XYZ file of C-alpha atoms in Angstrom:
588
model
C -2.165 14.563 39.292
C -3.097 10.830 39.479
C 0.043 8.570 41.479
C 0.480 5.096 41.268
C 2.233 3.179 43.779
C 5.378 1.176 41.981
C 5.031 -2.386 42.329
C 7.050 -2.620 38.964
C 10.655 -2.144 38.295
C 11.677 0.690 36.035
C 13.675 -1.845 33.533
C 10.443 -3.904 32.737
C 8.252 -0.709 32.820
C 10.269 0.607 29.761
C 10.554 -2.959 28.292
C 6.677 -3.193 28.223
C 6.656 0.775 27.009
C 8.782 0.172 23.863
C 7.031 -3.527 22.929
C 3.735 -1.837 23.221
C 5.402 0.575 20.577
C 6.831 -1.917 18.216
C 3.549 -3.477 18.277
C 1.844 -0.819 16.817
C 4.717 -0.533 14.410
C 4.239 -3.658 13.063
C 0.273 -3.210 12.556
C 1.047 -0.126 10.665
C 3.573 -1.943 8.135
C 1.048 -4.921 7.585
C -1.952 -2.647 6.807
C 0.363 -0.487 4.180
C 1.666 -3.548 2.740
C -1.737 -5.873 2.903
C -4.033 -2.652 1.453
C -5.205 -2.408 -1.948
C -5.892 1.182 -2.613
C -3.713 4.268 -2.905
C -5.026 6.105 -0.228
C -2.885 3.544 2.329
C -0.494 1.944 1.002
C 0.772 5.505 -0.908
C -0.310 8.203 0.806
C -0.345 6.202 4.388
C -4.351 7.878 5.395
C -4.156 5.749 8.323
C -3.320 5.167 12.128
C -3.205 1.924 14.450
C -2.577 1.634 18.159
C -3.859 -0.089 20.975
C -5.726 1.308 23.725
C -6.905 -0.178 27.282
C -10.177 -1.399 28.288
C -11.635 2.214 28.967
C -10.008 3.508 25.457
C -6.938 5.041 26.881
C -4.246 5.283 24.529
C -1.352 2.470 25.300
C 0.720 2.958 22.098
C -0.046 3.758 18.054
C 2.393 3.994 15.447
C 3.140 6.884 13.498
C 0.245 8.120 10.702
C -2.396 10.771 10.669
C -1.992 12.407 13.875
C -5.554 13.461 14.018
C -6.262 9.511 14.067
C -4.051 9.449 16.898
C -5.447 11.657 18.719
C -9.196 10.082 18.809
C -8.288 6.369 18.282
C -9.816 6.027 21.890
C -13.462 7.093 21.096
C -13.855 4.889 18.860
C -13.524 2.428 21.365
C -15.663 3.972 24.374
C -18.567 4.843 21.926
C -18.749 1.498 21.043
C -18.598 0.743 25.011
C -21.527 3.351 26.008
C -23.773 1.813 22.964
C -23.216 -1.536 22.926
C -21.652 -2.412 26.575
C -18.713 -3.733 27.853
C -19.487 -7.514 28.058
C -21.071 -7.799 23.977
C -17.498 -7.907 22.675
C -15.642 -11.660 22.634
C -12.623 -12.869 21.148
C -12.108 -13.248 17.513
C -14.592 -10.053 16.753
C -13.659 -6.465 15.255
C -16.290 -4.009 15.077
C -17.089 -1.270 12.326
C -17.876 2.429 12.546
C -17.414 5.510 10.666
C -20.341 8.520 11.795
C -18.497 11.559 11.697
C -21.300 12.926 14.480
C -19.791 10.095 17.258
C -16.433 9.407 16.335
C -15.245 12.099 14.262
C -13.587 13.250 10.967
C -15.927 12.186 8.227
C -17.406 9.314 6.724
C -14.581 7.908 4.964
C -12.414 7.733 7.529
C -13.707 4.024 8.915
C -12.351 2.363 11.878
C -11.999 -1.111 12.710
C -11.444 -2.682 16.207
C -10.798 -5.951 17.849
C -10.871 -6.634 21.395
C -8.111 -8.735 22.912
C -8.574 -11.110 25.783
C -5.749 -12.446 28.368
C -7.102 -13.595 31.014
C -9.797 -11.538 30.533
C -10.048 -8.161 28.136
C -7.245 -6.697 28.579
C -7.210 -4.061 25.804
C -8.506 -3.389 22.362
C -6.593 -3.154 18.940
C -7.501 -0.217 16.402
C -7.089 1.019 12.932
C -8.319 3.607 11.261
C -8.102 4.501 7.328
C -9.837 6.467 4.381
C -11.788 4.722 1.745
C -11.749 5.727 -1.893
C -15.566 6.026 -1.799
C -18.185 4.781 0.470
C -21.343 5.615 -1.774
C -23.587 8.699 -1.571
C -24.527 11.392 -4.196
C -20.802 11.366 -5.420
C -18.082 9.765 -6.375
C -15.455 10.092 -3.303
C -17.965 10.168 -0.585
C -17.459 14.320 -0.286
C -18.705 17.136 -2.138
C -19.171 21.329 -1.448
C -22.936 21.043 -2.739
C -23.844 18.243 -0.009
C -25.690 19.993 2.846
C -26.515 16.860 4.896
C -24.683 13.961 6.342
C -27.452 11.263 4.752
C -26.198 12.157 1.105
C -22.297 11.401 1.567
C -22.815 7.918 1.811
C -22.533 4.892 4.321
C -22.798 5.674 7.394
C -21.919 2.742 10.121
C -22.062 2.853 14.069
C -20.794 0.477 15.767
C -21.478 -2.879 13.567
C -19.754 -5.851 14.023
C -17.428 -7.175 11.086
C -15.960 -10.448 12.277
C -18.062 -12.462 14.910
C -15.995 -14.392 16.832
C -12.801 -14.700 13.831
C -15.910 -15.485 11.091
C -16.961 -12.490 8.549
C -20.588 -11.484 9.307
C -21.577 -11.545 5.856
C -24.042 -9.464 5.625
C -22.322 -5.591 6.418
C -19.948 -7.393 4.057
C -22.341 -7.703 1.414
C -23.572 -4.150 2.472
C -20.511 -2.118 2.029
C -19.676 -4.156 -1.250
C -23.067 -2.886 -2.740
C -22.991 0.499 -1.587
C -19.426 1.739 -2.609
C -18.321 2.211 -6.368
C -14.625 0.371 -5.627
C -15.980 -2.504 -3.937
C -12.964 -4.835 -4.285
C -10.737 -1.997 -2.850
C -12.532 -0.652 0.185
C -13.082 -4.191 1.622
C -9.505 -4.828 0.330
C -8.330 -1.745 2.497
C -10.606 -2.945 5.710
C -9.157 -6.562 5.431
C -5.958 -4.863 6.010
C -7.132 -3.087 8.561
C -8.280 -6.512 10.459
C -4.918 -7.882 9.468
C -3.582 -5.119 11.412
C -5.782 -5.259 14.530
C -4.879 -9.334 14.688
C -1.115 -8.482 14.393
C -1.945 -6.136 17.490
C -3.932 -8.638 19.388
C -1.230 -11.618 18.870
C 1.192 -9.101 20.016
C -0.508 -7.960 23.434
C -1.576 -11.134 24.682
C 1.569 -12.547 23.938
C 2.913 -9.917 26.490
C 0.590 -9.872 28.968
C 1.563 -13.687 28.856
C 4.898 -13.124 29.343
C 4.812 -11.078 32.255
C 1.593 -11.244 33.762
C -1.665 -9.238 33.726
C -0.986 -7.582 36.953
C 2.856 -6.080 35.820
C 1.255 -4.947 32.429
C -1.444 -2.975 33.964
C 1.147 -1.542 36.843
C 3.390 -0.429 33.902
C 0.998 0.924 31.744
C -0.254 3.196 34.619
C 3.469 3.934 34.801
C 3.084 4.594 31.304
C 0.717 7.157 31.553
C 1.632 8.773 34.641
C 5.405 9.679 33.213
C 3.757 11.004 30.256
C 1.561 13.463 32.618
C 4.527 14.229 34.339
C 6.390 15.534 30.945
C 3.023 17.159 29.804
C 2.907 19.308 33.024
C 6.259 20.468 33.198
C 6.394 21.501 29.590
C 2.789 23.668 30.544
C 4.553 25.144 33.250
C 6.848 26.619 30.960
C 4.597 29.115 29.108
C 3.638 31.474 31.426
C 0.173 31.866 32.643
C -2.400 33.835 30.898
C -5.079 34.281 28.509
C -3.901 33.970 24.305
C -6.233 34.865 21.344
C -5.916 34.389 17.901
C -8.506 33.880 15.172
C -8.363 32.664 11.179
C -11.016 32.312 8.787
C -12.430 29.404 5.641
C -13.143 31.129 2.532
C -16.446 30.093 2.719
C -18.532 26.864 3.826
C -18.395 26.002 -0.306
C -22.381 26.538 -0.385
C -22.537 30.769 0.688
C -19.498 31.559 -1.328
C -17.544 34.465 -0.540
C -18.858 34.215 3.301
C -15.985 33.767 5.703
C -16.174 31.043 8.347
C -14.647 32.397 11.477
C -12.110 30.239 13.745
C -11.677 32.226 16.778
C -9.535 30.454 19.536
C -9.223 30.997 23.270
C -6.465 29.661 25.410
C -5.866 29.834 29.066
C -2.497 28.861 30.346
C -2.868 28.290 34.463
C 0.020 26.337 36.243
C 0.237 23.061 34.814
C -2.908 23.384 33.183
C -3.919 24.437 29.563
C -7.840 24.750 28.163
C -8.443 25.528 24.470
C -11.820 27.058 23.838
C -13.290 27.094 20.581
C -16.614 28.477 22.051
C -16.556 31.512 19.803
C -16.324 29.301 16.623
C -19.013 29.393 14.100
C -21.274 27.308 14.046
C -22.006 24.185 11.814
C -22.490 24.994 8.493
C -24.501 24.252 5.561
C -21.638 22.705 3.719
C -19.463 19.913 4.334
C -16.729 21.292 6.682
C -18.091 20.170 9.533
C -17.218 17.512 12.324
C -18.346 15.969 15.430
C -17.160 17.077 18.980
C -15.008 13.972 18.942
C -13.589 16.254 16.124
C -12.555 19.526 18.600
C -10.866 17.050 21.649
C -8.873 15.660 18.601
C -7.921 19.184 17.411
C -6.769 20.478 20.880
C -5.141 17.116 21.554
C -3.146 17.648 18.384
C -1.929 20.823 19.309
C -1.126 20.410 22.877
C 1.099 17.198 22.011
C 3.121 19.859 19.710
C 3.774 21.989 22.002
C 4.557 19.850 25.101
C 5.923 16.279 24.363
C 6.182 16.416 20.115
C 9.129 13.858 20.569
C 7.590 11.264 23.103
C 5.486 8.176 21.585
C 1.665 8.503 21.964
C -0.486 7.811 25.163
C -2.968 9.228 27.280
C -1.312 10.183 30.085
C -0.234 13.228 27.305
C -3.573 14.685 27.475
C -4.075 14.974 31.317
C -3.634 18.303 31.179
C -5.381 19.490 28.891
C -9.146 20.728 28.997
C -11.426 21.608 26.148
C -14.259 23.642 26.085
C -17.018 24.240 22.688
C -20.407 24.439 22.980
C -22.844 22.005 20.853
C -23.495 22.628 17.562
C -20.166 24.542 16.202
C -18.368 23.178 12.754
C -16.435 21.220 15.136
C -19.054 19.699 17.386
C -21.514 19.617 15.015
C -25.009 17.159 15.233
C -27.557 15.936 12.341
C -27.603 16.716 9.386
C -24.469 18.232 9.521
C -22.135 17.403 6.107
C -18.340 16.617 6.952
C -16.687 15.616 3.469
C -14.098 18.188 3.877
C -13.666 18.709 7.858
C -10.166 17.944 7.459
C -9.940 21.753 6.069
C -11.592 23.215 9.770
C -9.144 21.164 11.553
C -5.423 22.028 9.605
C -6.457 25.625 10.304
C -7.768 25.283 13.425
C -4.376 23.477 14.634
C -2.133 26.372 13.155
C -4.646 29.058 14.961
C -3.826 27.449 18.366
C -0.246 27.690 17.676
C -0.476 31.791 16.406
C -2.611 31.901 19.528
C 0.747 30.618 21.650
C 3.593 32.817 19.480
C 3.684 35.926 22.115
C 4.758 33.236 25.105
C 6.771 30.721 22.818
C 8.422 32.955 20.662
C 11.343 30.432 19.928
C 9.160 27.723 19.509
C 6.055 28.464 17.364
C 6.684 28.861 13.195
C 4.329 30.898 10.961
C 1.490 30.128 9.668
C 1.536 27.258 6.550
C -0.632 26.703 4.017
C -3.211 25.418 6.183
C -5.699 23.336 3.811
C -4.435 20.957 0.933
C -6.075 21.634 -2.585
C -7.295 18.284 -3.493
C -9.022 17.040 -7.428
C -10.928 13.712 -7.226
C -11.249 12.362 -10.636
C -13.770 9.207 -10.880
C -14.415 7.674 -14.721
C -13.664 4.498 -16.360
C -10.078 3.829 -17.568
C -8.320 3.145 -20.801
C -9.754 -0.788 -20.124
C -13.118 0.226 -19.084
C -12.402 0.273 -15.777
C -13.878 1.778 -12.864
C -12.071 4.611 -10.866
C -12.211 7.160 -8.057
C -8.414 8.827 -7.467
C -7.629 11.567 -5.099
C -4.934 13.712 -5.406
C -3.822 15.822 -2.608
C -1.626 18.682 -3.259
C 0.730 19.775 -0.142
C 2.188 22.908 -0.046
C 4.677 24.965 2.532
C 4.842 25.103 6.441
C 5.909 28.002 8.027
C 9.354 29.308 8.933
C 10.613 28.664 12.181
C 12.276 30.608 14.960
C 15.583 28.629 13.963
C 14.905 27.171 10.896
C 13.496 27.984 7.532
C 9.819 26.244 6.553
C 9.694 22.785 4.999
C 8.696 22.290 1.682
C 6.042 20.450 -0.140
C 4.621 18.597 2.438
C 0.606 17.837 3.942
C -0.925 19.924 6.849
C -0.103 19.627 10.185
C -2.929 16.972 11.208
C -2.020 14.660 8.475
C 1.382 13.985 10.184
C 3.883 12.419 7.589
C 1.663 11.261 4.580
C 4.290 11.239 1.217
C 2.667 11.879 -2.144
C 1.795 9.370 -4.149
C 4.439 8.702 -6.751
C 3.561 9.925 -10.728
C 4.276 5.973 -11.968
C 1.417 5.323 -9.571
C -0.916 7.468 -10.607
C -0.688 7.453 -14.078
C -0.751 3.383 -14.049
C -3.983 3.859 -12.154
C -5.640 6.690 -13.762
C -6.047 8.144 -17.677
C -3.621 11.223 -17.020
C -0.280 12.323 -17.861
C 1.354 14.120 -15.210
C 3.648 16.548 -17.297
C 4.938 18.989 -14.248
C 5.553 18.592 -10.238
C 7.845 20.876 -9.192
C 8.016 23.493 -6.177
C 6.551 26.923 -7.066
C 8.705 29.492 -7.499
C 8.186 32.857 -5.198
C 5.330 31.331 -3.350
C 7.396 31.137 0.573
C 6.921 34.076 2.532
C 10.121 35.943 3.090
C 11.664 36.326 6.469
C 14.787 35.724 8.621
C 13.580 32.245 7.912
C 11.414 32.044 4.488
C 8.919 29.524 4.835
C 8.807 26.420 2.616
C 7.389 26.709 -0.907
C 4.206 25.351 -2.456
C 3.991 22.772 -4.893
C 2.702 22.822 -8.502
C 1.380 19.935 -10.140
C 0.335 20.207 -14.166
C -1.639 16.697 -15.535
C -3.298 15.859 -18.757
C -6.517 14.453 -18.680
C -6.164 11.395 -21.515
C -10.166 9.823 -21.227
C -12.874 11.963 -21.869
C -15.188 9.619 -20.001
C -13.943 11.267 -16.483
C -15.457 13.906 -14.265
C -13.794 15.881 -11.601
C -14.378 17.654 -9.000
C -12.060 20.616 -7.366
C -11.898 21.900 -4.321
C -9.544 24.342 -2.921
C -9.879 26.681 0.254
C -7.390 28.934 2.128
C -7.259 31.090 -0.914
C -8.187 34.335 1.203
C -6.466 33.639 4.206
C -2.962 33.753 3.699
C -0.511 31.716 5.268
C 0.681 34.514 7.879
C 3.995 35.627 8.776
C 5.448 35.904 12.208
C 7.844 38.812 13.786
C 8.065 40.808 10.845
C 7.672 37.739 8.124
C 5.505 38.183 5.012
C 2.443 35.985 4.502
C 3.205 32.686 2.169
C 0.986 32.655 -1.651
C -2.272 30.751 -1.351
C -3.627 28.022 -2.532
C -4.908 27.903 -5.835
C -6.365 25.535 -8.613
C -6.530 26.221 -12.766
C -7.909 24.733 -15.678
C -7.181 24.542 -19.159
C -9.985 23.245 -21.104
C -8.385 22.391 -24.396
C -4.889 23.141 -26.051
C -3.956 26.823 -26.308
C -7.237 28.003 -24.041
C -6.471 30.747 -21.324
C -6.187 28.809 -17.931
C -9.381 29.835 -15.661
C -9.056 29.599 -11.695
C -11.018 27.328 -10.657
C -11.283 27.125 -6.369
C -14.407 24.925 -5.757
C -16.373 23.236 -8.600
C -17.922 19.928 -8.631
C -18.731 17.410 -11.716
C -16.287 18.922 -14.272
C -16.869 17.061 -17.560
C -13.944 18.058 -19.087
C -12.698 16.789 -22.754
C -9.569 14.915 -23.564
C -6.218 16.775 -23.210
C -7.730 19.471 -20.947
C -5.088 20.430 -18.554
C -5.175 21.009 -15.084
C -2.605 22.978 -12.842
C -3.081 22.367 -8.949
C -0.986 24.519 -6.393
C -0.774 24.217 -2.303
C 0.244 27.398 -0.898
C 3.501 28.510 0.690
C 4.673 29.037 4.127
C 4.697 32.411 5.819
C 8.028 34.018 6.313
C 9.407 34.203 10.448
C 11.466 37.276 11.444
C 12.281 40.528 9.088
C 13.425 39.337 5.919
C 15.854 42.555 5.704
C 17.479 40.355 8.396
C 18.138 37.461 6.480
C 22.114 36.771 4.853
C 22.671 37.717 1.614
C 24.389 34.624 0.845
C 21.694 32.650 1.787
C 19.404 34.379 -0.437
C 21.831 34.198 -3.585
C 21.341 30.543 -2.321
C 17.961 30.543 -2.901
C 18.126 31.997 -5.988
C 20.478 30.132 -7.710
C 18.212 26.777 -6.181
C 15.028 28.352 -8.194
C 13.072 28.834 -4.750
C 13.070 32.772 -5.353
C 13.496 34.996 -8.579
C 15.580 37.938 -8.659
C 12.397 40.362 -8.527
C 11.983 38.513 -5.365
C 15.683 38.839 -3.695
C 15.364 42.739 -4.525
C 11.867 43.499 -3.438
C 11.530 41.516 -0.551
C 14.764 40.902 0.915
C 16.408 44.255 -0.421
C 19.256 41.494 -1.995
C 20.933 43.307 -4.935
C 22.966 40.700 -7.169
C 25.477 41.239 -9.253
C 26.677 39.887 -12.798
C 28.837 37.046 -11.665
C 25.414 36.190 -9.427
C 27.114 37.063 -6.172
C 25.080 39.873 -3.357
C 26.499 43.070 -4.208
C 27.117 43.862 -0.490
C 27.339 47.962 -0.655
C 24.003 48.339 -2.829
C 22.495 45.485 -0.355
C 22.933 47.224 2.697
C 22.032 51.046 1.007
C 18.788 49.075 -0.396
C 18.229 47.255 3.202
C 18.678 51.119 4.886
C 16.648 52.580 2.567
C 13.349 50.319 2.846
C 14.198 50.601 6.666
C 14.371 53.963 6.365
C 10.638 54.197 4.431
C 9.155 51.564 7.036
C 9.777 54.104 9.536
C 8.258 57.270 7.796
C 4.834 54.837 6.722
C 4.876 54.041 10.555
C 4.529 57.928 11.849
C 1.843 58.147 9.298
C-alpha cells in the first residue's frame, strides 16, 4: 500500500477534498443546462471530473458511472499518443474510438488541460451524441458488423487550440452527423464544462499552493485505498463464479453470448477475471479493454466504498485480468453500438458472483439491459430528427429492502427519463401510456421493483425506427429462494385494431401513421422465499396495482378476502401446503 508522508494538515486536506468535489459539481450543472439535445440535459448521458497529470481520478460529479470509472484513459491515451508536452493552455482535445477509450462511438469526450504553475491537472467530460454519422441514423445498429460503418470515429484531435476553435474537425463533425446544430451544441457544453473545471482548479492551486494541493491529493487517494482495503478484507477469501448470457450478438440470432466471471478474493486484494468471456462478436456489443477495467471498477466501488466521492485511490485494490480480443477487450473491426448491453450484465454477474460471501449485501439480479427505440424522420415542420428512448425497468430485491422501480441499469448511475412534454414537443408521437407493469417483479421476502411500460403513437409516416431489445432469455434471477423478474420485451401494432407482434431486434421499421408501439424493461428478481413475505404487505401491493390477485395466491400463497384484507387461516394452510409440495418435488 503506497504511504505518503503528511506535510499537510487534515483540515485543509478535506477542504481541498470537498472543493475538488464541488468543482466537478458545478461542471456537471453547466453542461446540463448549456446542452442542446435530450440525451444531456434530460436523460443526464454524461460525466465530468478532473483528473491529475497521469489521469488519476481527483474528483467527478455524479452521472454515468461507467464514465466515471474510465474518465482517466481518456486522458493517458491522449498522453502515450500525442505526449505530455503537445498540450498548452486554452486547448481541449477530442476523442471517441471505442477500441482506445471505451464504450462506443457516441460516447465523445472532451478534455482541457489546466496549467498553475505548470500542468497541474486536466478537466474532462464525457457525453452521448444523438448521431455521429455512419450507415444509420443514431450511430448504432444490430446489422453493423464493423466499427468503420457506425460513424465518426476521432482519436485524440484537438478542438480548441490555445482558447480558438480549430475549425476544421469543426467543420468535420458538422458534415458528418445528421443533427449538426445539436452535437456541436452538446460538445460546446462540454468545453463550457471543462473551462468551469479549469477556472476552478487553478484558482485553488492558487490559493494554497501547488505543493499543499499535490500533498493533499495524495492524501486523497491514499484514504480512499485505505477504505477500499478494509471493506476487501471483509469478504472472506476465496474463489466466486457466476456466469449470465446475451440473447444473441443481434447478427446469429438465437446464439447465446456467454459472460462467465471469475473472482478471487485474497486479503485486501480482489481480481475480476473475465478471461472465460466470449469473444468479440460479429455484432455491435462489443467494447474496448478500456471497456472491462471500467466494468470491474464499477463493481468493486459497489461493493467497497458505494457512499465515498470518486478517486483513484478506490481502485488500488483491485486487479483485472481478460485476454485480447473478448466482447470486452475487443480490437478492429469490432462494432460497439450497443456495448452498454455487455456491460449492465456483466456488472450484475460480478455481484451474483459475490452473493454466497455478502449475503446481506448483494440484491438479485435486475433487468440487466434497457430496451431502447430510436426513431429518426422529419417532423410535423419538416424537420430533421433522431430521438432515443430508453426504457428502464426493475432492480433487484435486496437483503433488507424490496427492488426499486422503473429505473436505468446499474452502469448508467442516476439518468431520469425524459419527461412525455419533452418528447412529444420534439418528436411526431403521442405517448398515450407510461405506467409500471403489473406482475412483472419477481416475488420474494423482498419482491424486486417492477418494469415499466410505455405505449406511443407514431403521428408522421415519414419516420423509421429501429428496435432493439435483449435480456429477453435471461431472466432477471432471484436470490435465496426469490423468483426471477419478467423480461424485457418490445411490441408493435401496425395499424388500429392489428394483433400486436413482438418485436426484440429489428432495424429500419417503416411503419405508417397511428401504428402503435408498446416498449417494456423487465422486472427485478425477487430476494428471499416469497412464502416468507407479510401478508399485509402483499395486500399492500395489491391494492397499489404492483401485483394482481392471481399473483398474491400463486406466488406468495396470499389468500384475500372480500373486504380485501389476507385471510390469515387460508394464508398460512395455502403457505403449508406449497411448503409441504416443495418438499415432496425435492425427494424426487
Amino acid at each position: 500500500m503506497t504511504t505518503t508522508a503528511r506535510r499537510v494538515d487534515a483540515v485543509t486536506t478535506a477542504v481541498i477534498r470537498h472543493s475538488l468535489v464541488a468543482t466537478a459539481d458545478e461542471m456537471m450543472s453547466n453542461v446540463k443546462r448549456a446542452a442542446y439535445s435530450p440525451s444531456i440535459h434530460q436523460i443526464q448521458d454524461v460525466c465530468v471530473g478532473l483528473v491529475d497529470p497521469t489521469g488519476n481520478i481527483l474528483a467527478c460529479a455524479p452521472g454515468l458511472p461507467m464514465f466515471l470509472a474510465d474518465m482517466g484513459d481518456v486522458v493517458r491515451d491522449g498522453i502515450d499518443l500525442l505526449g505530455i508536452d503537445a498540450f498548452e493552455p486554452g486547448d481541449v482535445y477530442i476523442s471517441n474510438d471505442p477500441l482506445s477509450i471505451g464504450t462506443h462511438i457516441n460516447n465523445v469526450a472532451t478534455y482541457s488541460p489546466i496549467f498553475s504553475d505548470g500542468l497541474i491537472g486536466f478537466a474532462v467530460a464525457r457525453g452521448h451524441m444523438v448521431d455521429m454519422g455512419g450507415a444509420v441514423p443514431g450511430s448504432r445498429s444490430t446489422r453493423l458488423t464493423e466499427i468503420y460503418q457506425e460513424g465518426l470515429r476521432i482519436r485524440q484531435l484537438r478542438f480548441y487550440a490555445r482558447g480558438n476553435p480549430e475549425v476544421g474537425i469543426h467543420r468535420l463533425i458538422a458534415d458528418n452527423t445528421r443533427m449538426p446544430e445539436e452535437v456541436l451544441g452538446d460538445l460546446r457544453a462540454q468545453v463550457a464544462a471543462c473551462r468551469t473545471g479549469e477556472r476552478r482548479l487553478d484558482a485553488l492551486v492558487q490559493r494554497y499552493g501547488r505543493a499543499q494541493f499535490e500533498e493533499a491529493s495524495a492524501a486523497m487517494f491514499d484514504h480512499g485505498e485505505r477504505l477500499a482495503r478494509a471493506a476487501v478484507r471483509q469478504i472472506a477469501d476465496g474463489t466466486y463464479r457466476a456466469e449470465a448470457f446475451l440473447d444473441d450478438d443481434g447478427i446469429t440470432l438465437g446464439e447465446h453470448v456467454a459472460l462467465p466471471v471469475v473472482i478471487e478474493v485474497s486479503g485486501d486484494e480482489m481480481t475480476i477475471d473475465f478471461s472465460g468471456f466470449a469473444d468479440q462478436t460479429r455484432g455491435s456489443i462489443n467494447t474496448g479493454l478500456t471497456g472491462a477495467i471500467s466494468i470491474a471498477r464499477n463493481a468493486f466501488k459497489c461493493l467497497t466504498t458505494p457512499h465515498e466521492p470518486v478517486n483513484e485511490g478506490h481502485f488500488r485494490p483491485l486487479h483485472v485480468v481478460v485476454r485480447p480480443g473478448t466482447i470486452v477487450s475487443a480490437t478492429l473491426p469490432a462494432a460497439c453500438g450497443w456495448w452498454a448491453r455487455t456491460t449492465s450484465t456483466t456488472l450484475d454477474v460480478i455481484l451474483k458472483a459475490l452473493s454466497p460471501a455478502l449475503p446481506d449485501a448483494i440484491p438479485a439480479g435486475h433487468f440487466g439491459d434497457i430496451p431502447m427505440c430510436l426513431i429518426q424522420g422529419r417532423d410535423l415542420n419538416d424537420r430533421r430528427f433522431v430521438f432515443f428512448e430508453p426504457v428502464p425497468g426493475g432492480h433487484g430485491g435486496r437483503p433488507h429492502e424490496d427492488g426499486v422501480s422503473a429505473t436505468v441499469c446499474f452502469h448508467e448511475g442516476d439518468t431520469p427519463d425524459v419527461p412525455v412534454e419533452v418528447q412529444e414537443s420534439t418528436i411526431p408521437i403521442l405517448v398515450e401510456e407510461s405506467a409500471l407493469d403489473i406482475d412483472s417483479a419477481g416475488a420474494g421476502l423482498h419482491r424486486g421493483g417492477l418494469g415499466y411500460r410505455r405505449t406511443f403513437r407514431l403521428l408522421s409516416a415519414s419516420a423509421s425506427m429501429q428496435i432493439n431489445v435483449d435480456r429477453h432469455e435471461c431472466l432477471p434471477w432471484g436470490l435465496n429462494g426469490g423468483l426471477a423478474g419478467r423480461p424485457n420485451r418490445a411490441f408493435i401494432q401496425a395499424e388500429p385494431g392489428a394483433d400486436w407482434e413482438l418485436v426484440l431486434k429489428r432495424d429500419d421499421m417503416r411503419l405508417s401513421s397511428d401504428a402503435r408501439v408498446r416498449l417494456f424493461g423487465g422486472g427485478g428478481g425477487g430476494w428471499g422465499d416469497p412464502l416468507d413475505r407479510d401478508p399485509s404487505r402483499v395486500v399492500d401491493d395489491l391494492r397499489d396495482g404492483y401485483i394482481s390477485g392471481e399473483a398474491a395466491r400463486r406466488d406468495y400463497g396470499v389468500v384475500v378476502d372480500a373486504s380485501g384484507s389476507a385471510a390469515l387461516a387460508e394464508t398460512e394452510r395455502t403457505r403449508a401446503d406449497t411448503r409441504a409440495r416443495r418438499h415432496e418435488e425435492g425427494d424426487q
